[in-house]
Short mmCIF file of C-alpha atoms and ligand atoms in Angstrom, two decimals:
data_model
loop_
_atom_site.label_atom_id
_atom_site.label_comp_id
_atom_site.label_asym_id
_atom_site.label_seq_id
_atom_site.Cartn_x
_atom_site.Cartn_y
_atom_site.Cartn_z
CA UNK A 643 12.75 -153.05 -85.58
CA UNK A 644 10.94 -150.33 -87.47
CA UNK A 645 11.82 -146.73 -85.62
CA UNK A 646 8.38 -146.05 -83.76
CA UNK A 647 9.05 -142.27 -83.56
CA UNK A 648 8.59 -141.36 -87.10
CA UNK A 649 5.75 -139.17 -85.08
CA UNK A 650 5.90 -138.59 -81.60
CA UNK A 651 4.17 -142.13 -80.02
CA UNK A 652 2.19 -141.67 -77.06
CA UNK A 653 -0.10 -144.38 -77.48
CA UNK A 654 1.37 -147.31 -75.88
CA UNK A 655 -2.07 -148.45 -73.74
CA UNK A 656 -3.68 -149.65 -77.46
CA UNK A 657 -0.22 -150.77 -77.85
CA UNK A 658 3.20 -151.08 -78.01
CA UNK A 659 6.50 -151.71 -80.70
CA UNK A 660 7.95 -154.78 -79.74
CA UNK A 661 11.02 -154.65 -77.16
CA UNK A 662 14.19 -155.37 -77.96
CA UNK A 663 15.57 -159.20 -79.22
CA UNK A 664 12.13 -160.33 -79.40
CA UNK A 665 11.62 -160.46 -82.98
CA UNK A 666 14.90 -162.62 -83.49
CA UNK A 667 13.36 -164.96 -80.46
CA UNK A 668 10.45 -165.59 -82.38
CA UNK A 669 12.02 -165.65 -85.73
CA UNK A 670 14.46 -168.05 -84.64
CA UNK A 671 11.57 -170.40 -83.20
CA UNK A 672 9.67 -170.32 -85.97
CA UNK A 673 12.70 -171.67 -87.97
CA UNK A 674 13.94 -174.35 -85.39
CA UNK A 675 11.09 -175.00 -83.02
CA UNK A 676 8.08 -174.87 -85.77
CA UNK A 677 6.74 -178.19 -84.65
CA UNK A 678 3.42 -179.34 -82.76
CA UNK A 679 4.22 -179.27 -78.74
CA UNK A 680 1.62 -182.06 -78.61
CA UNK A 681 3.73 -184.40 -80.70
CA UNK A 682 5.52 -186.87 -79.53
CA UNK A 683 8.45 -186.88 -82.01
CA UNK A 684 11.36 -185.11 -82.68
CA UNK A 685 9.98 -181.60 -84.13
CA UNK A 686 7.41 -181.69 -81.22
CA UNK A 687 9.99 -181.89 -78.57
CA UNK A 688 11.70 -179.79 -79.75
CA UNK A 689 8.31 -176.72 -79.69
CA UNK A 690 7.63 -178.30 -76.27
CA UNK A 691 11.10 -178.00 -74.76
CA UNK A 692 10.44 -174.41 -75.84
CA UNK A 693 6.90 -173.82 -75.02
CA UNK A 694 8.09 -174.99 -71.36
CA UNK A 695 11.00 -173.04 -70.98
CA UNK A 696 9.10 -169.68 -72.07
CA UNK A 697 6.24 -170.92 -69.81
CA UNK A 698 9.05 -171.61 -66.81
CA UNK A 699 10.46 -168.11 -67.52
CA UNK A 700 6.98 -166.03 -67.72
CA UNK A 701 6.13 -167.87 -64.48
CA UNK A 702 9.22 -166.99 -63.37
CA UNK A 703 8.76 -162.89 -64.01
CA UNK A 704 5.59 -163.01 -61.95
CA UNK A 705 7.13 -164.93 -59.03
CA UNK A 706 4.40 -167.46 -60.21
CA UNK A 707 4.69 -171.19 -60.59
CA UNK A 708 4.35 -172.69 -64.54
CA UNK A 709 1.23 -174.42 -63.98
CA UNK A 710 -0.14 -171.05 -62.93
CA UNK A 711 -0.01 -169.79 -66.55
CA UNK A 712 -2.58 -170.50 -68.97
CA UNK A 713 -1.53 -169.18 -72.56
CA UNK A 714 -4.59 -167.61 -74.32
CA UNK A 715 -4.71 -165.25 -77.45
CA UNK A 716 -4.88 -162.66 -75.75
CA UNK A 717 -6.49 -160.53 -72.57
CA UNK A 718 -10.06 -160.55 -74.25
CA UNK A 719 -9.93 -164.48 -74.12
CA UNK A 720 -7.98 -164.41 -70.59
CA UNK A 721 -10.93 -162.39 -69.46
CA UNK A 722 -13.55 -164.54 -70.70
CA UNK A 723 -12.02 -167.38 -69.83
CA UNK A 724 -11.95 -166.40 -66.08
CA UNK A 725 -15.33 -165.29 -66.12
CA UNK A 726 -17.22 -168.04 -68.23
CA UNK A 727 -15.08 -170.26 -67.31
CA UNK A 728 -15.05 -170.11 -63.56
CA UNK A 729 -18.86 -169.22 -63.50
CA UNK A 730 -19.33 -172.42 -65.26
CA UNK A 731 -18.50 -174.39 -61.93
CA UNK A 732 -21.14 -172.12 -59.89
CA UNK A 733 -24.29 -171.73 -59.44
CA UNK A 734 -26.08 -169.28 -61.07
CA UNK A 735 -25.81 -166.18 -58.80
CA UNK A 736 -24.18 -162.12 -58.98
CA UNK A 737 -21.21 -161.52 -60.92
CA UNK A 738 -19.59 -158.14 -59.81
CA UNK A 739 -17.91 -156.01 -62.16
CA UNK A 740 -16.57 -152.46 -61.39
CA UNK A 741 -18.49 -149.48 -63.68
CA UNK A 742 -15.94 -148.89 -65.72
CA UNK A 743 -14.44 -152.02 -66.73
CA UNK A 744 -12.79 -152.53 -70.19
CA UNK A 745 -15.40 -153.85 -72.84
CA UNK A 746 -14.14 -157.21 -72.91
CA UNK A 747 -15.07 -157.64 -69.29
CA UNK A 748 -18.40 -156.32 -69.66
CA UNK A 749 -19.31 -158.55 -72.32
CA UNK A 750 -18.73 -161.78 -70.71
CA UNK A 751 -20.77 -160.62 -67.70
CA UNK A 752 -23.42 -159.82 -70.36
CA UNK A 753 -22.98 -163.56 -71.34
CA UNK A 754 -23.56 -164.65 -68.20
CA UNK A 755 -26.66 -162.62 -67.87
CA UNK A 756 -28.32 -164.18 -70.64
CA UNK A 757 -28.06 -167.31 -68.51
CA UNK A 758 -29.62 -166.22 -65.34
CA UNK A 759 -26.83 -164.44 -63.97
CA UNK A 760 -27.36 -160.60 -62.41
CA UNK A 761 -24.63 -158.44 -63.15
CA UNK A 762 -23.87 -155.45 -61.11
CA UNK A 763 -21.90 -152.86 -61.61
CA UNK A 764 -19.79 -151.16 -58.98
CA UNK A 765 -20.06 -147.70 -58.51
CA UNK A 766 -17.32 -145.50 -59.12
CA UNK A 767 -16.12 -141.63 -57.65
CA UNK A 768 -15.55 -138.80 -59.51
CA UNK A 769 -11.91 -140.01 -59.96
CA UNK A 770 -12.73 -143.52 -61.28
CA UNK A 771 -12.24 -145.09 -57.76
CA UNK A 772 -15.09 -147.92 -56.75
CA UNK A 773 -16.35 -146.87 -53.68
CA UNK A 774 -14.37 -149.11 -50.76
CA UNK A 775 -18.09 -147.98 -48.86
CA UNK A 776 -19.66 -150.05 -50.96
CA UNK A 777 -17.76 -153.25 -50.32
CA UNK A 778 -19.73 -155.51 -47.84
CA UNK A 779 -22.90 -154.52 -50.28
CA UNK A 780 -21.27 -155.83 -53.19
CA UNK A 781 -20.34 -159.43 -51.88
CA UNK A 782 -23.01 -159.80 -49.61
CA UNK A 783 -25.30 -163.05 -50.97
CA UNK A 784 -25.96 -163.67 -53.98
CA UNK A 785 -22.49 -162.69 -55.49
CA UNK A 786 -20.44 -165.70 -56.20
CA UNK A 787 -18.13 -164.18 -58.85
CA UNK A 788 -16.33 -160.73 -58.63
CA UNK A 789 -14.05 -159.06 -62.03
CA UNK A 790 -12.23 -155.91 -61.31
CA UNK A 791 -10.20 -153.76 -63.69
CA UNK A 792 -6.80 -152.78 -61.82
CA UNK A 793 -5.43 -150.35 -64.12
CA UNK A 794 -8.73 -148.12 -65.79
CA UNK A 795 -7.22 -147.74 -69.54
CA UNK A 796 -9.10 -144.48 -70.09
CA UNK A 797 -8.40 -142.59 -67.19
CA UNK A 798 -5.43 -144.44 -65.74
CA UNK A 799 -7.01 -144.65 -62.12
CA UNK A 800 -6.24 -147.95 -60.23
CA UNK A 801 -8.52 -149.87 -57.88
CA UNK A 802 -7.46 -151.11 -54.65
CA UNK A 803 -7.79 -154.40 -55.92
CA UNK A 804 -5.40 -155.94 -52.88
CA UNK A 805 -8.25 -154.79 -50.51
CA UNK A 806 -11.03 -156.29 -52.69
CA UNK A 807 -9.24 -159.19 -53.88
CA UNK A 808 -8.64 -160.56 -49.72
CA UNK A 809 -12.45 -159.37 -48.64
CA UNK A 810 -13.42 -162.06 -51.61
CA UNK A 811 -10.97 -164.59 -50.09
CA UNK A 812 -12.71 -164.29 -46.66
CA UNK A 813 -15.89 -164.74 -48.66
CA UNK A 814 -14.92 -167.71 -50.18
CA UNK A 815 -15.54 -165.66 -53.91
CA UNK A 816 -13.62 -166.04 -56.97
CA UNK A 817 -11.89 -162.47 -57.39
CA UNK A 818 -10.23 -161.83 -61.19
CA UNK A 819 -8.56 -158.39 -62.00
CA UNK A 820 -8.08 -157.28 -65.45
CA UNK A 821 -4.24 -156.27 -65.20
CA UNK A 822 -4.25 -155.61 -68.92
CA UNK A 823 -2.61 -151.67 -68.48
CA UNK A 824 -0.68 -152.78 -65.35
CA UNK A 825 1.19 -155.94 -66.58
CA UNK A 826 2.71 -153.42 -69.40
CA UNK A 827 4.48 -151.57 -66.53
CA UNK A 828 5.84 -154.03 -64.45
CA UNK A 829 5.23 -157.79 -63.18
CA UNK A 830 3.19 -157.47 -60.24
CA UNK A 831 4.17 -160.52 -57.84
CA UNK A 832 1.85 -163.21 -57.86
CA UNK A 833 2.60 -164.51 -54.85
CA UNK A 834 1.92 -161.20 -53.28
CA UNK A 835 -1.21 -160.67 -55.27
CA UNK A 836 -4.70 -161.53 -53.57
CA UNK A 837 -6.38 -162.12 -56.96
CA UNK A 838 -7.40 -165.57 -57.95
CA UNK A 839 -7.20 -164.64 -62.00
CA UNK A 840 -5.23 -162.15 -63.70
CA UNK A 841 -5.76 -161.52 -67.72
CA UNK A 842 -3.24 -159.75 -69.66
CA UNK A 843 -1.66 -159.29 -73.30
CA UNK A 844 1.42 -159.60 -74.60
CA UNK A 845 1.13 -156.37 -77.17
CA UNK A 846 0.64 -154.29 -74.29
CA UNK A 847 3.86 -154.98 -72.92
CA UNK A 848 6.82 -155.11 -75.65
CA UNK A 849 5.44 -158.56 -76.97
CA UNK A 850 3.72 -159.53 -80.32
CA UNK A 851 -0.35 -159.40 -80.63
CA UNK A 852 -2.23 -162.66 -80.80
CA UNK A 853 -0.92 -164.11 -77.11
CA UNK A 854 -2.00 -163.98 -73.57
CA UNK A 855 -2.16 -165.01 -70.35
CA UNK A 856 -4.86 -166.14 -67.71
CA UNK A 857 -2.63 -166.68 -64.52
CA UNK A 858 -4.47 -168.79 -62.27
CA UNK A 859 -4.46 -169.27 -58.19
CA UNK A 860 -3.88 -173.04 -56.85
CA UNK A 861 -7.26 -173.97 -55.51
CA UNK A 862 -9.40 -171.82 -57.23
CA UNK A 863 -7.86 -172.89 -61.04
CA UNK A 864 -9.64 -176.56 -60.59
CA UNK A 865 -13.10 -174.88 -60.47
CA UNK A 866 -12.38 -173.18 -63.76
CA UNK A 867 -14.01 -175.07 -66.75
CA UNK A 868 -12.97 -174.59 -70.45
CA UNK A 869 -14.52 -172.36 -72.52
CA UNK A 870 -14.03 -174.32 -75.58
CA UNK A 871 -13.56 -177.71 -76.29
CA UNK A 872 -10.45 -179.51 -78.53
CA UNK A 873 -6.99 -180.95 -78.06
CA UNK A 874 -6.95 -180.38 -74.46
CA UNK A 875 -3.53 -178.18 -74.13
CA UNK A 876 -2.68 -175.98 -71.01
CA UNK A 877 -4.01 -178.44 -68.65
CA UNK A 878 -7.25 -179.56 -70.20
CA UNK A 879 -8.02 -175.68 -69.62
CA UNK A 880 -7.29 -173.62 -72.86
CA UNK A 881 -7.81 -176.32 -76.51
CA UNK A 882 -5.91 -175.62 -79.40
CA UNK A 883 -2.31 -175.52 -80.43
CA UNK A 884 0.00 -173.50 -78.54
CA UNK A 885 1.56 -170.44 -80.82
CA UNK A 886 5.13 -171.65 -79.77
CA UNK A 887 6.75 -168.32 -81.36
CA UNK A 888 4.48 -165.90 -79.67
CA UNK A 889 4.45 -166.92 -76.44
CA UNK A 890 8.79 -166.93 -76.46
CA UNK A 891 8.25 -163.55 -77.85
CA UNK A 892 5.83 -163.02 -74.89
CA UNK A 893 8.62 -164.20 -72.53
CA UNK A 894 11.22 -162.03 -74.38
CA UNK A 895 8.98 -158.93 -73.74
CA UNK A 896 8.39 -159.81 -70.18
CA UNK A 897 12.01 -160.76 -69.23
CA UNK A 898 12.59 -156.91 -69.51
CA UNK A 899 10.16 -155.87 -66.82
CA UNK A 900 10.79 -155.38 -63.59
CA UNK A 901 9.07 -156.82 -60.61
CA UNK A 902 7.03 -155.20 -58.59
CA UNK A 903 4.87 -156.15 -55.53
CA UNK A 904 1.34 -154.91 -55.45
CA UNK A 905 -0.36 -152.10 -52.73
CA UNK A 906 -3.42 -150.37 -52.66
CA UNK A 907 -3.44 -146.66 -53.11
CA UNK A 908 -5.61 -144.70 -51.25
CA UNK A 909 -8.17 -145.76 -48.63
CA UNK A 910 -11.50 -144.24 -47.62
CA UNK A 911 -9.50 -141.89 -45.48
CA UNK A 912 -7.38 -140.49 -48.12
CA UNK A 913 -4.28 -142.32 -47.13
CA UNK A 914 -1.62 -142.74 -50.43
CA UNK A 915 0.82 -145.71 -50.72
CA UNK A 916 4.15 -145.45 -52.43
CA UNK A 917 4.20 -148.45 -54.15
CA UNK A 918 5.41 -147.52 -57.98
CA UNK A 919 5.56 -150.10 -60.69
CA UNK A 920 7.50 -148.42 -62.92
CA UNK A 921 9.27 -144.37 -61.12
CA UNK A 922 10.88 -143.49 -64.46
CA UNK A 923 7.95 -143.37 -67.05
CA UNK A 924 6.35 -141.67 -63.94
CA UNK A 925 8.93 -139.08 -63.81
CA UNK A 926 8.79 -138.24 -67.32
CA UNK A 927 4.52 -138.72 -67.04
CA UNK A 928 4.89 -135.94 -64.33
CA UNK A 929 6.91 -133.61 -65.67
CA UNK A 930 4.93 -133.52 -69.44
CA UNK A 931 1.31 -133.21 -67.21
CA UNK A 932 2.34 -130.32 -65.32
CA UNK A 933 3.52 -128.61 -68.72
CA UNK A 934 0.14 -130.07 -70.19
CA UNK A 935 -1.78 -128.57 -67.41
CA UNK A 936 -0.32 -124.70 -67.66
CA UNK A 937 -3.19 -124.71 -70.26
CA UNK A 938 -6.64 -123.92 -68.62
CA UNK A 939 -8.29 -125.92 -71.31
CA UNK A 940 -7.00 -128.97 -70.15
CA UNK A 941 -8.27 -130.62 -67.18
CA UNK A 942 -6.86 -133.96 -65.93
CA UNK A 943 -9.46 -137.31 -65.18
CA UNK A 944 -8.96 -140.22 -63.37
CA UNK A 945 -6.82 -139.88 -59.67
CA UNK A 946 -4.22 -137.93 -59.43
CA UNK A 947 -2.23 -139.87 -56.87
CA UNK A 948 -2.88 -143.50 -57.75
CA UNK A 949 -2.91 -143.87 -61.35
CA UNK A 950 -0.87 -145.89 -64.27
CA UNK A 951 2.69 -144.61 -64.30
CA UNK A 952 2.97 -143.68 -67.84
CA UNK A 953 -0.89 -142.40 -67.89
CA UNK A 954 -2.26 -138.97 -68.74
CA UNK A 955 -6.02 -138.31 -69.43
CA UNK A 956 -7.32 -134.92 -70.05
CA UNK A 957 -10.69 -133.47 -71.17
CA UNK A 958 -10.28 -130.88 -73.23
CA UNK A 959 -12.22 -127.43 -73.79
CA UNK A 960 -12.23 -123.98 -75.78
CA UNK A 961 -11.34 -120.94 -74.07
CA UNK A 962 -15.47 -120.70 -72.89
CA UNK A 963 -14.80 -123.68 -70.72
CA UNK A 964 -16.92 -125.68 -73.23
CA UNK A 965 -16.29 -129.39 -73.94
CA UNK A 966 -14.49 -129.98 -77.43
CA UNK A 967 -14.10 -133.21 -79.40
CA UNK A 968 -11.15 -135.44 -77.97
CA UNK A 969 -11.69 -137.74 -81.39
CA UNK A 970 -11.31 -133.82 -83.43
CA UNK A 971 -8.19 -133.24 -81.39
CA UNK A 972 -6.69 -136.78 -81.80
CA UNK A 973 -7.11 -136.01 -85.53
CA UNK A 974 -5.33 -132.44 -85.18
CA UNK A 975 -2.40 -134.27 -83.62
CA UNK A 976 -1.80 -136.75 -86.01
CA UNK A 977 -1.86 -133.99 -88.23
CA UNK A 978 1.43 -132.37 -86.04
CA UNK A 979 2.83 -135.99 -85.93
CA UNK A 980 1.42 -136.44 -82.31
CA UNK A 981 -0.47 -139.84 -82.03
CA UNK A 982 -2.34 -140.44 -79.05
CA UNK A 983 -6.06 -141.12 -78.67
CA UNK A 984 -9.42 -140.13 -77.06
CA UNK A 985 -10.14 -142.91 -75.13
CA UNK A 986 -9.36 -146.92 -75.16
CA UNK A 987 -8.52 -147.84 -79.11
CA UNK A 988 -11.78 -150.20 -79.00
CA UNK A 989 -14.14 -147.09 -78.66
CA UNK A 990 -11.97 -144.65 -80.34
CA UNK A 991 -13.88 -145.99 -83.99
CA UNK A 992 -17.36 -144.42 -82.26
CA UNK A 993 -17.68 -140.80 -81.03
CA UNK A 994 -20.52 -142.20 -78.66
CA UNK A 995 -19.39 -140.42 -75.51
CA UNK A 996 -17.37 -142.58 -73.10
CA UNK A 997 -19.04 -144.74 -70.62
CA UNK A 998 -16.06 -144.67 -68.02
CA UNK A 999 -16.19 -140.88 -68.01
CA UNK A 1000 -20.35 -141.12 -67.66
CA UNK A 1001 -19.94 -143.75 -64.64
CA UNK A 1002 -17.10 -140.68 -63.48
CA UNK A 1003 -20.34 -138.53 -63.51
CA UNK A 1004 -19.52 -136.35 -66.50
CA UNK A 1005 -22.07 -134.70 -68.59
CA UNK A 1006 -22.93 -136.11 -71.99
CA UNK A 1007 -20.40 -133.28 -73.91
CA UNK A 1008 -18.07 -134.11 -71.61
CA UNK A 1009 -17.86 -137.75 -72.10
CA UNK A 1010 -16.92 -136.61 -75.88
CA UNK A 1011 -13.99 -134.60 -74.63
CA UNK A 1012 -11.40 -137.01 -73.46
CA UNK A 1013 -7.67 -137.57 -74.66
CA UNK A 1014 -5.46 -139.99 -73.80
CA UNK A 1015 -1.57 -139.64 -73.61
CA UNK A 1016 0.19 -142.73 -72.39
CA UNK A 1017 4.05 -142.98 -72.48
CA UNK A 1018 6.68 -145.34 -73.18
CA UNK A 1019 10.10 -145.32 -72.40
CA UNK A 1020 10.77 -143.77 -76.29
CA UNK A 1021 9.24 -140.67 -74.98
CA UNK A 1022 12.01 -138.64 -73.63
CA UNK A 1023 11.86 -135.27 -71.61
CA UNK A 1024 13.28 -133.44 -74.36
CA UNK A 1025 10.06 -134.44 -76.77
CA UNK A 1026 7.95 -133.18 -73.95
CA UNK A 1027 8.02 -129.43 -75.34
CA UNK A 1028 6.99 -130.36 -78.97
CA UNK A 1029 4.05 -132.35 -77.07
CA UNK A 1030 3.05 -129.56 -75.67
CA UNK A 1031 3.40 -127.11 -78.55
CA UNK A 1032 1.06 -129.28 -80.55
CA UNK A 1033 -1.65 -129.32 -78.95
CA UNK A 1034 -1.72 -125.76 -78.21
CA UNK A 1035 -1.45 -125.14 -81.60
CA UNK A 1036 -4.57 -128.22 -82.00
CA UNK A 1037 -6.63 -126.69 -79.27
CA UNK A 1038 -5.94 -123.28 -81.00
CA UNK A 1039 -7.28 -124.87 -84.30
CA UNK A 1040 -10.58 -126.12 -82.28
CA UNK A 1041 -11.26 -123.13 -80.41
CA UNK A 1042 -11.32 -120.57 -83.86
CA UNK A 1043 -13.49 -123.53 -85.76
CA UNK A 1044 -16.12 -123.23 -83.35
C1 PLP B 953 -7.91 -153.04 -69.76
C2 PLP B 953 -7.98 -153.85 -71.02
N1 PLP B 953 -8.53 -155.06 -70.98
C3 PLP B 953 -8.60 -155.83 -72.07
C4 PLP B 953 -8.13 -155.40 -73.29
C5 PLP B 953 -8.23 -156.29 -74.48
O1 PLP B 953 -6.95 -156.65 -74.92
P1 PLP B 953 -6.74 -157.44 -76.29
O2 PLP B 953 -7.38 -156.59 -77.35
O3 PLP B 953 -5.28 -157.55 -76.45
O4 PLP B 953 -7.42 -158.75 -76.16
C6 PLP B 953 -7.57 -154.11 -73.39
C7 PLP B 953 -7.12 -153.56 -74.68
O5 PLP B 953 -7.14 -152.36 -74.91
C8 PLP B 953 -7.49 -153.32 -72.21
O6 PLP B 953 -6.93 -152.11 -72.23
#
């Protein structure tokens, strides 16, 4: 595997090197296992004793059954599979998506608006927390479909989606999390979980890009309806071949997580639960944020408390107190062999202000200002200084070009 610290990487929500052995697990099934799993003869037996195995062990890390797992290309297909897909079996009513959802997300509940659905969007707090006050609004009649993000990948808050997740069961409503960010730091349980859908990607956690996975709850998964049609794989629920390779890469990747079980952080009162998916990244998070945050032109977004382990979000400023560019500072970074980003990588390419941050009620120069640091285990305490060095030094830059 290529060395991934050439610069410093602290980019691993847009995504990740692989982990370790899965390159020779995919190499070796694309050499030995290369066949069709659909065919009946020897090569496909051989891709579907594979593709079984890998779906046996990925069920397996999430305390899930197999027929739980649906492989997809990845979490922007998971996600529109579980919302197309399962609002294809309802009648049109309200889909409910939190305010600062992940694009993907927002553009399949756009989909569904253009056939008679009403979307609406639920509000967040100045942290990036939807408002548990809000709850018996949002699935009161008509909402028949709810998507919330769990971990935010901009500002690292996460939702109490365990709280949402059993109000839809009492409700009788389809609940699906985007666990994108969270998957990459731990399996949550599945049998602990009280979503019905879960959508994540592989090349957020250690495993190659171009693979996925929709799990799906027993009972609720018969309701969900293709999105495309074809060859009829995973169940009759996702066509087209399976990418044997991948998805043993995928396992590969996931094998090396740890379990975790799933609790909501704080409630309306204030209350914080312990529950950690992953205490060392944290540790190391921690320690570089407080350094970060000597600097009084750094302010942190997104919860303190209850946020993605290996998550730091900052807006940054000149010594005024006035907003600076978080795309000019990414840029000033690279330059000191820093890489990290101002946002999620699929709005990085625009310098249109962030929408998560404007739902978080910042002003308009503010919503320019963010930067995103997000660890992986490569990042070790002893980097944290030179970290911290460069983007004085970038902030410095900023400040005397203004
Ligand atoms: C929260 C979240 N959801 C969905 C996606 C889309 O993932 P992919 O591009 O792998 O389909 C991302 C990627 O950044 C994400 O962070």
């Amino acid at each position: 595997m290529a060395d991934p610290i050439q610069s410093l990487y602290l980019d691993s929500s847009a995504t990740c090197p692989l982990k370790p052995g899965v390159v020779e697990a995919m190499t070796s099934v694309w050499s030995t296992a290369w066949g069709n799993p659909s065919s009946v003869h020897h090569e496909g037996l051989q891709a579907v004793e594979v593709l079984e195995r890998a779906r046996l062990r990925i069920a397996d890390s999430f305390d899930a059954v197999p027929n739980d797992v649906i492989f997809t290309s990845g979490a922007t297909e998971s996600v529109h599979l579980a919302i197309l897909g399962m609002a294809a079996s309802l009648q049109p009513g309200r889909i409910v998506i939190s305010a600062v959802e992940h694009p993907a997300v927002t553009a399949a509940a756009q989909a569904l608006q253009r056939t008679g659905w009403e979307v609406t969007q639920w509000p967040v707090d100045s942290l990036g927390r939807i408002k548990l006050s809000e709850l018996s609004r949002m699935l009161s009649p008509p909402t028949r479909l709810v998507s919330v993000i769990w971990g935010q990948s901009e500002v690292g808050t996460l939702q109490p989606i365990q709280t949402v997740g059993a109000a839809c069961a009492r409700q009788g409503i389809p609940f699906h999390t985007d666990a994108t960010q969270v998957v990459g730091q731990g399996c949550p349980m599945w049998s602990k979980l009280s979503a019905d859908l879960l959508s994540a990607s592989a090349h957020k956690f250690g495993g190659p890009k171009g693979v996925g996975l929709l799990l799906t709850r027993e009972g609720v998964r018969e309701r969900l309806e293709p999105i495309h049609g074809g060859g009829g794989q995973e169940q009759g629920y996702r066509a087209g071949t399976q990418p044997v390779a991948l998805i043993e890469g995928m396992a590969k990747a996931l094998e090396q997580s740890t379990r975790w079980t799933p609790e909501d952080g704080p409630d309306d009162a204030g209350q914080h639960s312990s529950a950690d998916a992953n205490p060392t990244i944290r540790t190391s998070r921690d320690a570089l944020l407080d350094q970060m945050l000597q600097d009084p032109r750094l302010i942190l977004t997104g919860d303190p408390h209850w946020r993605l382990p290996h998550h730091i979000s900052v807006m940054a400023h000149n010594s005024k107190g006035d907003p600076l560019s978080g795309r000019a500072l990414v840029r000033e970074l690279a330059t000191r062999h820093i890489s990290v980003s101002s946002g999620s990588a699929c709005s990085s390419g625009k310098d249109s202000g962030s929408s998560v941050l404007a739902a978080m009620g910042m002003a308009p120069a503010q919503q320019r200002a963010g930067l995103r640091l997000t660890l992986g285990g490569w990042i070790q305490q002893h980097h944290h200084q030179q970290v911290v060095d460069a983007l004085k030094e970038s902030l410095n830059a900023l400040d005397e070009a203004r």
